[in-house]
Amino acid sequence: MYRDIALERSVGLGIDVSDLSKTLGDSLAGLGARIPYERNSEIFGEDEPADYVYVVLSGAVRTYNILTDGRRHIEAFHLAGDMFGLETGADHRMAAEAVVKSNVLVVKRSALFSQLGRDPELGAELWHQTARNHERARAHMLVLGRKTAQERLVAFLLEMSERLASKTSLDLPMSRQDIADYLGLTIETVSRMLTQLERDGLIGLPTCRHVELRDRSALRSLNS
Amino acid sequence: MYRDIALERSVGLGIDVSDLSKTLGDSLAGLGARIPYERNSEIFGEDEPADYVYVVLSGAVRTYNILTDGRRHIEAFHLAGDMFGLETGADHRMAAEAVVKSNVLVVKRSALFSQLGRDPELGAELWHQTARNHERARAHMLVLGRKTAQERLVAFLLEMSERLASKTSLDLPMSRQDIADYLGLTIETVSRMLTQLERDGLIGLPTCRHVELRDRSALRSLNS
DNA sequence: CGCAGGCTTGAGGTTCCTCAACGAGCGTGG
DNA sequence: CCACGCTCGTTGAGGAACCTCAAGCCTGCG
């Protein structure tokens, strides 16, 4: 498998698997441009041609859909090292915006494609990124399909603490509304559940964007 | 992009893009074994080693998770031509069962991997399968995160009518419980919503597994 | 210090779930 | 061939979880 290449290589070099994503940014750095985006600025819109592929260098990006009546659903948050915007079809199926001031590597799809012939490892990294995004999506479907509001918040906090690589202290880049639209809840429910987790002593909320995971094992047991 | 190869080739040969999946089965046919599974029989379990990759030849397969308290969520239904069971890690994150009597092509992961060097198109097909599974997951997250029970049923019926390639007449391989666990609902709600869609004249239900789409445009407008 | 945007809290309503009973379809066996 | 039982699906009544609407409160910033 593609993954096996990547795994062997990274084990061989003593690199942690989580660093693979950085490798993708490195492999592509020469092919594209680093573009800064302001908070809440659009990176691409739904139904626009998907001629470019994106890698987050710093900051955070949300990809989302909006239904005809205005309901919004955030499909994913993309953090440093994550690839987004790659489609099988000609157009984007989602829109993308910077959650906070972010730097994004923008690579022409055709350039990435032609590079595939020259760099044999690139194909593996590309597949690995796609597969990892899919795995996150699968885990998230379980959250959306079968978990309660409290469990969703716990799952979200644990996911973010892993991905932001912070042991107990989390600086969330996104607003309550973003969290709600990611978890399939309303902003009020998100707020209430966080308050409740704080009252129960599982987390601390010194400021609204800063979360401290006080009892990780209790949180994990709430995560089913 | 990988997709571009596949697209060019299939257009050049006058093959519909939806046939690409069959190409994957064809490419792998020599590498693995065709194994028949009975209705509801297990193909693999959660946390088992992911040493094999699977392609549905006929029938239907469900991949799912079960939470500690018994709640089940079906991540996806896999129909003829679909690949499943490919992981980035060493173990399966989901279990898989045959929904109905099915034939499945089972390929050793390592065999698939070594074949990648010999067959340059295989990498493209593999990426395309993964990306397509991911796209289905993204669409499904929107359903689970932001759609009402009625909209979920409509989305499900339209998805199945596309994937089963049937214009108006659907023979569903799965039970009401399967549908409920796929859509994040209960079996009772699924039943009620189908009954309501029938009363409204949007669908027909001659038998409970057979659905006729009576008013496709009305259904589409309910799909936001 | 005052404003604006985002966050929290409360009260009441809606959707969907839970629990329970009934019914339809189908294979088996008398 | 029909009765029987079993599984699966449907329907109803009541309840719980989450949403909606509304108000008030921080907090960061000019």
XYZ file of C-alpha atoms (C1' of nucleotides) in Angstrom:
508
model
C 0.000 0.000 0.000
C 0.848 3.599 -0.487
C 0.743 3.940 3.260
C 3.320 1.239 3.583
C 5.803 3.281 1.594
C 5.165 6.275 3.774
C 5.244 4.202 6.926
C 8.470 2.440 6.044
C 10.155 5.631 5.075
C 9.128 7.521 8.148
C 9.999 4.650 10.453
C 13.289 4.253 8.648
C 14.118 7.900 9.108
C 12.784 8.011 12.637
C 10.099 10.508 11.668
C 6.763 10.452 13.429
C 3.889 9.583 11.117
C 2.138 12.827 12.054
C 4.952 14.679 10.314
C 4.014 13.246 6.951
C 1.691 16.116 6.347
C 4.564 18.547 6.665
C 6.327 16.478 4.067
C 3.491 17.167 1.671
C 3.861 20.888 2.216
C 7.607 20.536 1.641
C 7.184 18.470 -1.516
C 4.823 21.017 -2.947
C 6.496 24.172 -1.681
C 8.333 24.726 -4.957
C 5.203 24.172 -7.036
C 2.903 26.773 -5.554
C 2.634 30.090 -3.822
C 2.235 30.872 -0.137
C -0.796 33.129 0.165
C -1.952 34.861 3.342
C -5.689 35.034 4.076
C -7.365 37.330 6.561
C -9.822 36.089 9.190
C -13.122 35.042 7.565
C -11.897 35.701 4.026
C -12.983 33.366 1.260
C -10.432 30.977 -0.221
C -12.799 29.447 -2.748
C -16.543 29.174 -3.198
C -18.849 26.266 -3.848
C -19.171 25.320 -7.534
C -16.040 27.221 -8.492
C -13.564 25.367 -10.713
C -11.275 23.217 -8.589
C -8.085 24.165 -10.421
C -6.007 24.507 -7.274
C -5.133 22.361 -4.298
C -4.382 23.876 -0.909
C -2.184 23.047 2.070
C -2.516 24.925 5.350
C 0.868 26.296 6.440
C -0.398 28.154 9.495
C -3.752 29.129 10.940
C -7.024 27.300 10.343
C -9.474 26.859 7.485
C -13.084 25.714 7.417
C -14.740 23.982 4.459
C -18.512 24.090 4.480
C -21.820 23.798 2.680
C -24.823 26.064 2.919
C -28.322 24.740 2.255
C -30.822 26.812 0.297
C -32.528 28.046 3.456
C -29.287 29.183 5.039
C -28.416 26.241 7.271
C -24.642 25.911 7.302
C -22.642 22.769 7.878
C -18.894 22.830 8.410
C -17.449 19.672 6.924
C -13.993 20.031 8.423
C -11.467 22.297 10.062
C -8.067 22.173 8.383
C -5.007 22.947 10.486
C -1.309 23.316 9.692
C -0.170 20.473 7.440
C -3.634 19.554 6.210
C -4.504 19.451 2.536
C -7.916 20.582 1.302
C -9.732 21.498 -1.903
C -8.764 18.431 -3.917
C -11.792 17.080 -5.792
C -12.471 14.156 -8.105
C -14.666 16.355 -10.283
C -14.025 19.652 -12.007
C -15.653 21.879 -9.377
C -15.465 22.412 -5.655
C -18.297 20.798 -3.746
C -17.702 23.045 -0.723
C -16.601 26.557 0.030
C -13.494 27.375 2.069
C -12.738 30.298 4.382
C -9.918 31.182 6.745
C -11.067 30.812 10.353
C -8.226 33.041 11.526
C -5.379 34.831 9.722
C -3.739 31.949 7.861
C -1.012 31.139 5.412
C -1.964 28.680 2.713
C 0.133 26.997 0.066
C -1.773 27.136 -3.214
C -0.731 24.665 -5.900
C -2.118 24.380 -9.395
C -3.767 21.018 -9.799
C -2.072 20.482 -13.145
C 1.336 21.265 -11.608
C 0.705 18.775 -8.827
C -0.376 16.267 -11.437
C 2.712 16.599 -13.581
C 4.916 16.485 -10.505
C 3.449 13.055 -9.725
C 5.509 11.579 -12.549
C 8.751 13.054 -11.226
C 8.309 12.434 -7.492
C 7.359 8.823 -6.736
C 6.738 9.553 -3.066
C 4.307 12.329 -3.835
C 1.621 9.906 -4.952
C 1.876 8.106 -1.629
C 1.624 11.332 0.316
C -1.310 12.466 -1.749
C -3.160 9.223 -1.153
C -2.306 9.346 2.511
C -3.712 12.858 2.876
C -6.910 11.877 1.121
C -7.260 8.727 3.190
C -6.629 10.604 6.421
C -9.223 13.222 5.546
C -11.598 10.366 4.848
C -10.842 8.739 8.185
C -11.602 11.971 9.986
C -14.837 12.193 8.044
C -15.773 8.652 9.061
C -15.150 9.375 12.709
C -17.150 12.562 12.398
C -20.102 10.793 10.803
C -20.329 8.613 13.898
C -20.395 11.764 16.030
C -23.113 13.364 13.910
C -25.161 10.217 13.496
C -25.249 8.698 16.945
C -23.863 10.919 19.679
C -25.589 13.255 22.119
C -24.819 16.951 22.395
C -22.515 16.410 25.361
C -20.685 13.569 23.636
C -20.237 15.717 20.542
C -18.576 18.464 22.533
C -16.302 15.978 24.260
C -15.374 14.393 20.936
C -14.660 17.819 19.523
C -12.417 18.863 22.401
C -10.493 15.589 22.306
C -10.081 15.830 18.530
C -8.796 19.384 18.765
C -6.431 18.575 21.609
C -4.894 15.828 19.485
C -4.664 17.876 16.332
C -3.396 21.017 18.028
C -0.900 18.774 19.820
C -1.583 20.356 23.174
C -1.755 18.223 26.265
C -4.247 20.039 28.434
C -4.481 23.581 27.191
C -6.434 24.400 24.047
C -6.579 27.677 22.141
C -9.537 27.257 19.838
C -9.299 29.252 16.628
C -13.037 28.959 15.912
C -16.155 30.623 17.293
C -19.077 28.949 19.047
C -21.067 29.268 15.827
C -18.333 27.408 13.934
C -18.319 24.651 16.536
C -22.112 24.413 16.374
C -22.121 24.148 12.585
C -19.401 21.515 12.759
C -21.200 19.415 15.373
C -24.719 19.730 13.969
C -25.959 21.711 16.998
C -27.001 25.279 17.741
C -24.726 27.855 19.281
C -26.841 27.847 22.442
C -26.504 24.105 22.910
C -22.731 24.319 22.421
C -22.543 27.028 25.038
C -24.738 25.148 27.506
C -22.784 21.897 27.144
C -19.449 23.644 27.640
C -20.806 25.354 30.741
C -22.007 22.014 32.031
C -18.659 20.322 31.396
C -17.036 23.159 33.315
C -19.497 22.844 36.235
C -18.765 19.105 36.319
C -15.048 19.887 36.634
C -14.092 18.152 33.389
C -12.826 21.281 31.694
C -11.841 24.825 32.552
C -12.890 27.890 30.561
C -10.652 30.822 31.604
C -11.706 32.665 28.439
C -14.226 31.479 25.885
C -11.597 30.517 23.293
C -9.296 28.884 25.805
C -10.174 25.412 27.121
C -8.313 23.357 29.681
C -8.892 19.627 29.748
C -9.003 18.909 33.474
C -9.982 15.239 33.497
C -8.936 13.584 30.303
C -9.874 10.061 31.358
C -13.385 11.146 32.332
C -13.673 12.937 28.997
C -12.520 9.859 27.163
C -15.078 7.698 28.920
C -17.788 10.139 27.811
C -16.545 9.673 24.267
C -18.058 6.143 24.125
C -4.422 14.974 -11.112
C -4.894 11.277 -10.808
C -8.511 11.819 -11.737
C -7.434 13.492 -14.943
C -5.704 10.335 -16.119
C -8.765 8.289 -15.396
C -11.083 10.837 -16.937
C -9.059 11.166 -20.119
C -8.770 7.467 -20.529
C -12.420 6.758 -19.999
C -13.522 9.591 -22.252
C -11.071 8.421 -24.878
C -12.493 4.946 -24.758
C -16.064 6.133 -24.539
C -16.500 4.593 -21.117
C -18.778 6.234 -18.605
C -16.950 7.490 -15.540
C -19.162 5.367 -13.326
C -17.537 2.320 -14.909
C -14.171 3.211 -13.446
C -14.952 1.249 -10.366
C -15.388 -1.867 -12.438
C -11.946 -1.203 -13.797
C -10.579 -1.459 -10.287
C -12.213 -4.829 -9.846
C -10.767 -5.897 -13.195
C -7.274 -4.657 -12.366
C -7.303 -6.552 -9.114
C -9.132 -9.664 -10.248
C -5.904 -11.586 -10.765
C -4.512 -10.559 -7.397
C -7.239 -11.798 -5.116
C -9.993 -14.299 -4.560
C -13.719 -13.961 -5.159
C -15.405 -14.929 -1.912
C -19.146 -15.326 -1.392
C -20.702 -14.064 1.838
C -24.111 -14.967 3.191
C -26.647 -12.374 4.282
C -25.553 -10.732 7.559
C -22.267 -12.611 7.706
C -19.203 -10.812 8.991
C -16.483 -9.850 6.520
C -14.183 -8.311 9.101
C -14.508 -6.930 12.605
C -13.457 -3.673 14.185
C -9.832 -3.623 15.400
C -8.916 -6.645 13.304
C -5.703 -6.325 11.270
C -6.416 -4.608 7.961
C -4.348 -6.985 5.853
C -6.878 -7.192 3.046
C -8.704 -4.805 0.780
C -12.155 -5.577 -0.581
C -14.114 -4.826 -3.735
C -17.821 -5.609 -3.988
C -18.523 -7.686 -7.085
C -22.236 -8.209 -6.417
C -24.614 -7.625 -3.564
C -24.179 -5.011 -0.829
C -21.966 -4.523 2.212
C -22.320 -2.290 5.256
C -19.401 -0.894 7.260
C -20.290 0.274 10.741
C -19.273 1.189 14.270
C -20.918 0.187 17.496
C -20.649 2.390 20.587
C -20.091 0.839 23.997
C -23.777 1.075 24.898
C -24.891 -0.643 21.705
C -25.756 2.301 19.496
C -24.838 1.370 15.936
C -23.874 3.701 13.128
C -23.554 2.529 9.549
C -20.825 4.551 7.904
C -21.548 3.437 4.347
C -23.252 0.947 2.083
C -20.915 -0.491 -0.530
C -22.430 -1.695 -3.802
C -21.009 -3.456 -6.862
C -17.756 -1.818 -7.899
C -17.080 -0.126 -4.565
C -13.869 -0.665 -2.643
C -13.851 -0.863 1.146
C -11.642 -1.898 4.038
C -8.561 0.077 3.012
C -7.058 1.845 6.020
C -4.117 4.154 6.645
C -3.358 2.335 9.889
C -2.713 -1.298 10.661
C -6.231 -2.126 11.897
C -9.783 -1.745 10.693
C -11.621 1.153 12.291
C -14.991 -0.341 11.358
C -16.618 -3.713 10.990
C -18.067 -4.986 7.707
C -20.990 -7.319 7.023
C -22.817 -8.476 3.930
C -26.255 -6.853 3.759
C -27.434 -9.539 1.335
C -25.750 -12.564 -0.233
C -22.726 -10.956 -1.890
C -19.608 -11.728 -3.842
C -16.531 -9.858 -2.725
C -13.082 -9.681 -4.253
C -10.541 -10.002 -1.448
C -7.030 -8.772 -2.183
C -4.042 -8.917 0.093
C -2.910 -5.407 0.898
C 0.696 -6.315 0.256
C -0.216 -7.777 -3.148
C -2.074 -4.608 -4.061
C 0.913 -2.627 -2.898
C 3.441 -4.486 -4.989
C 1.135 -4.342 -7.996
C 1.224 -0.543 -7.755
C 4.751 -0.581 -9.146
C 3.744 -2.665 -12.157
C 0.428 -1.035 -13.064
C 0.716 2.753 -13.306
C -3.027 3.205 -13.712
C -3.767 1.291 -10.538
C -2.512 4.122 -8.346
C -4.904 6.497 -10.061
C -7.818 4.126 -9.625
C -6.946 3.575 -6.004
C -6.799 7.271 -5.311
C -10.029 7.791 -7.201
C -11.840 5.163 -5.127
C -10.601 6.678 -1.895
C -11.515 10.185 -3.006
C -14.964 9.066 -4.131
C -15.605 7.343 -0.813
C -14.524 10.552 0.871
C -16.885 12.619 -1.280
C -19.775 10.382 -0.333
C -18.792 10.778 3.295
C -18.752 14.563 2.955
C -22.200 14.607 1.419
C -23.425 12.300 4.151
C -22.020 14.483 6.913
C -24.187 17.311 5.611
C -27.202 15.010 5.791
C -26.393 13.926 9.344
C -25.434 17.362 10.570
C -28.098 19.635 9.187
C -31.029 17.822 7.608
C -34.436 16.887 9.000
C -35.725 13.347 9.127
C -37.762 13.797 5.961
C -34.827 15.341 4.105
C -32.608 12.466 5.216
C -34.970 9.907 3.746
C -35.225 11.852 0.502
C -31.439 12.172 0.296
C -31.124 8.445 0.942
C -33.613 7.478 -1.759
C -32.010 9.796 -4.318
C -28.540 8.493 -3.441
C -29.652 4.904 -3.813
C -31.472 5.556 -7.077
C -28.261 7.010 -8.500
C -26.012 4.283 -7.207
C -28.329 1.432 -8.119
C -28.662 3.098 -11.533
C -32.413 2.716 -11.564
C -34.588 5.471 -12.907
C -37.721 5.204 -10.840
C -37.810 1.740 -9.367
C -35.641 0.845 -6.391
C -35.015 -2.546 -4.843
C -33.432 -1.766 -1.516
C -31.086 -4.453 -0.230
C -31.168 -3.125 3.350
C -33.666 -3.253 6.192
C -35.375 -0.325 7.920
C -32.964 -0.761 10.825
C -30.013 -0.451 8.446
C -31.474 2.705 6.932
C -32.094 4.150 10.388
C -28.545 3.448 11.530
C -27.219 4.985 8.333
C -29.303 8.150 8.630
C -28.927 8.686 12.367
C -32.621 8.042 13.037
C -34.727 5.335 14.648
C -36.485 2.610 12.734
C -39.851 4.114 13.696
C -38.973 7.513 12.284
C -37.750 5.948 9.031
C -41.011 4.062 8.728
C -43.125 7.129 9.479
C -41.285 9.337 7.003
C -41.578 6.757 4.227
C -45.283 6.429 4.923
C -45.637 10.196 4.790
C -43.740 10.457 1.502
C -46.082 7.823 0.109
C -49.189 9.645 1.391
C -47.869 12.831 -0.250
C -47.582 10.985 -3.555
C -43.824 11.417 -3.862
C -43.032 7.723 -3.713
C -44.768 4.374 -3.993
C -44.203 1.441 -1.654
C -45.638 -1.687 -3.292
C -43.592 -3.810 -0.856
C -41.419 -2.521 1.932
C -38.139 -3.181 0.106
C -39.389 -1.838 -3.210
C -39.629 1.938 -3.674
C -40.889 3.830 -6.706
C -39.840 7.437 -7.111
C -43.055 9.062 -8.353
C -42.054 12.722 -8.370
C -38.345 13.093 -8.748
C -38.350 16.881 -9.073
C -40.381 17.295 -5.898
C -37.991 14.922 -4.147
C -35.030 16.892 -5.405
C -36.490 20.150 -4.131
C -36.894 18.541 -0.694
C -33.194 17.668 -0.860
C -32.251 21.361 -0.311
C -15.428 54.676 29.098
C -18.565 53.122 25.780
C -19.591 50.321 21.965
C -20.070 46.022 19.224
C -19.773 41.387 18.615
C -19.770 37.190 20.571
C -21.193 34.354 24.435
C -24.380 32.822 28.057
C -28.727 31.977 30.234
C -33.724 31.286 30.487
C -38.546 29.927 28.988
C -41.253 27.659 25.918
C -41.902 24.878 21.641
C -40.851 21.217 18.128
C -38.855 17.263 16.476
C -37.594 13.003 17.111
C -37.102 9.151 20.429
C -38.988 5.567 23.567
C -42.063 2.203 24.727
C -45.788 -0.592 23.415
C -49.002 -2.884 20.567
C -50.440 -4.405 16.275
C -50.000 -6.052 11.447
C -47.931 -7.894 7.162
C -45.093 -11.021 4.760
C -42.868 -15.421 4.405
C -41.029 -19.843 5.182
C -42.004 -24.205 7.620
C -44.455 -27.980 8.782
C -48.559 -30.356 9.756
C -53.228 -26.053 1.223
C -53.670 -23.738 5.241
C -52.194 -22.850 9.986
C -48.520 -21.408 12.585
C -44.729 -18.839 14.125
C -41.127 -15.643 13.298
C -39.163 -11.660 11.641
C -39.693 -7.244 10.070
C -42.395 -3.183 9.504
C -46.114 0.118 10.894
C -48.768 2.944 13.978
C -49.897 5.393 18.298
C -49.155 7.889 22.811
C -46.182 10.091 25.745
C -41.577 11.944 26.940
C -36.800 13.755 26.345
C -33.406 16.262 23.938
C -32.472 19.862 21.468
C -34.097 24.100 19.051
C -36.149 28.814 18.879
C -36.774 33.180 20.528
C -35.486 36.643 23.636
C -32.871 39.018 26.908
C -28.790 40.046 29.299
C -23.814 39.793 29.965
C -19.020 39.645 29.191
C -14.808 41.111 26.812
C -11.867 43.065 23.804
C -10.960 47.280 21.505
C -11.279 51.924 19.914
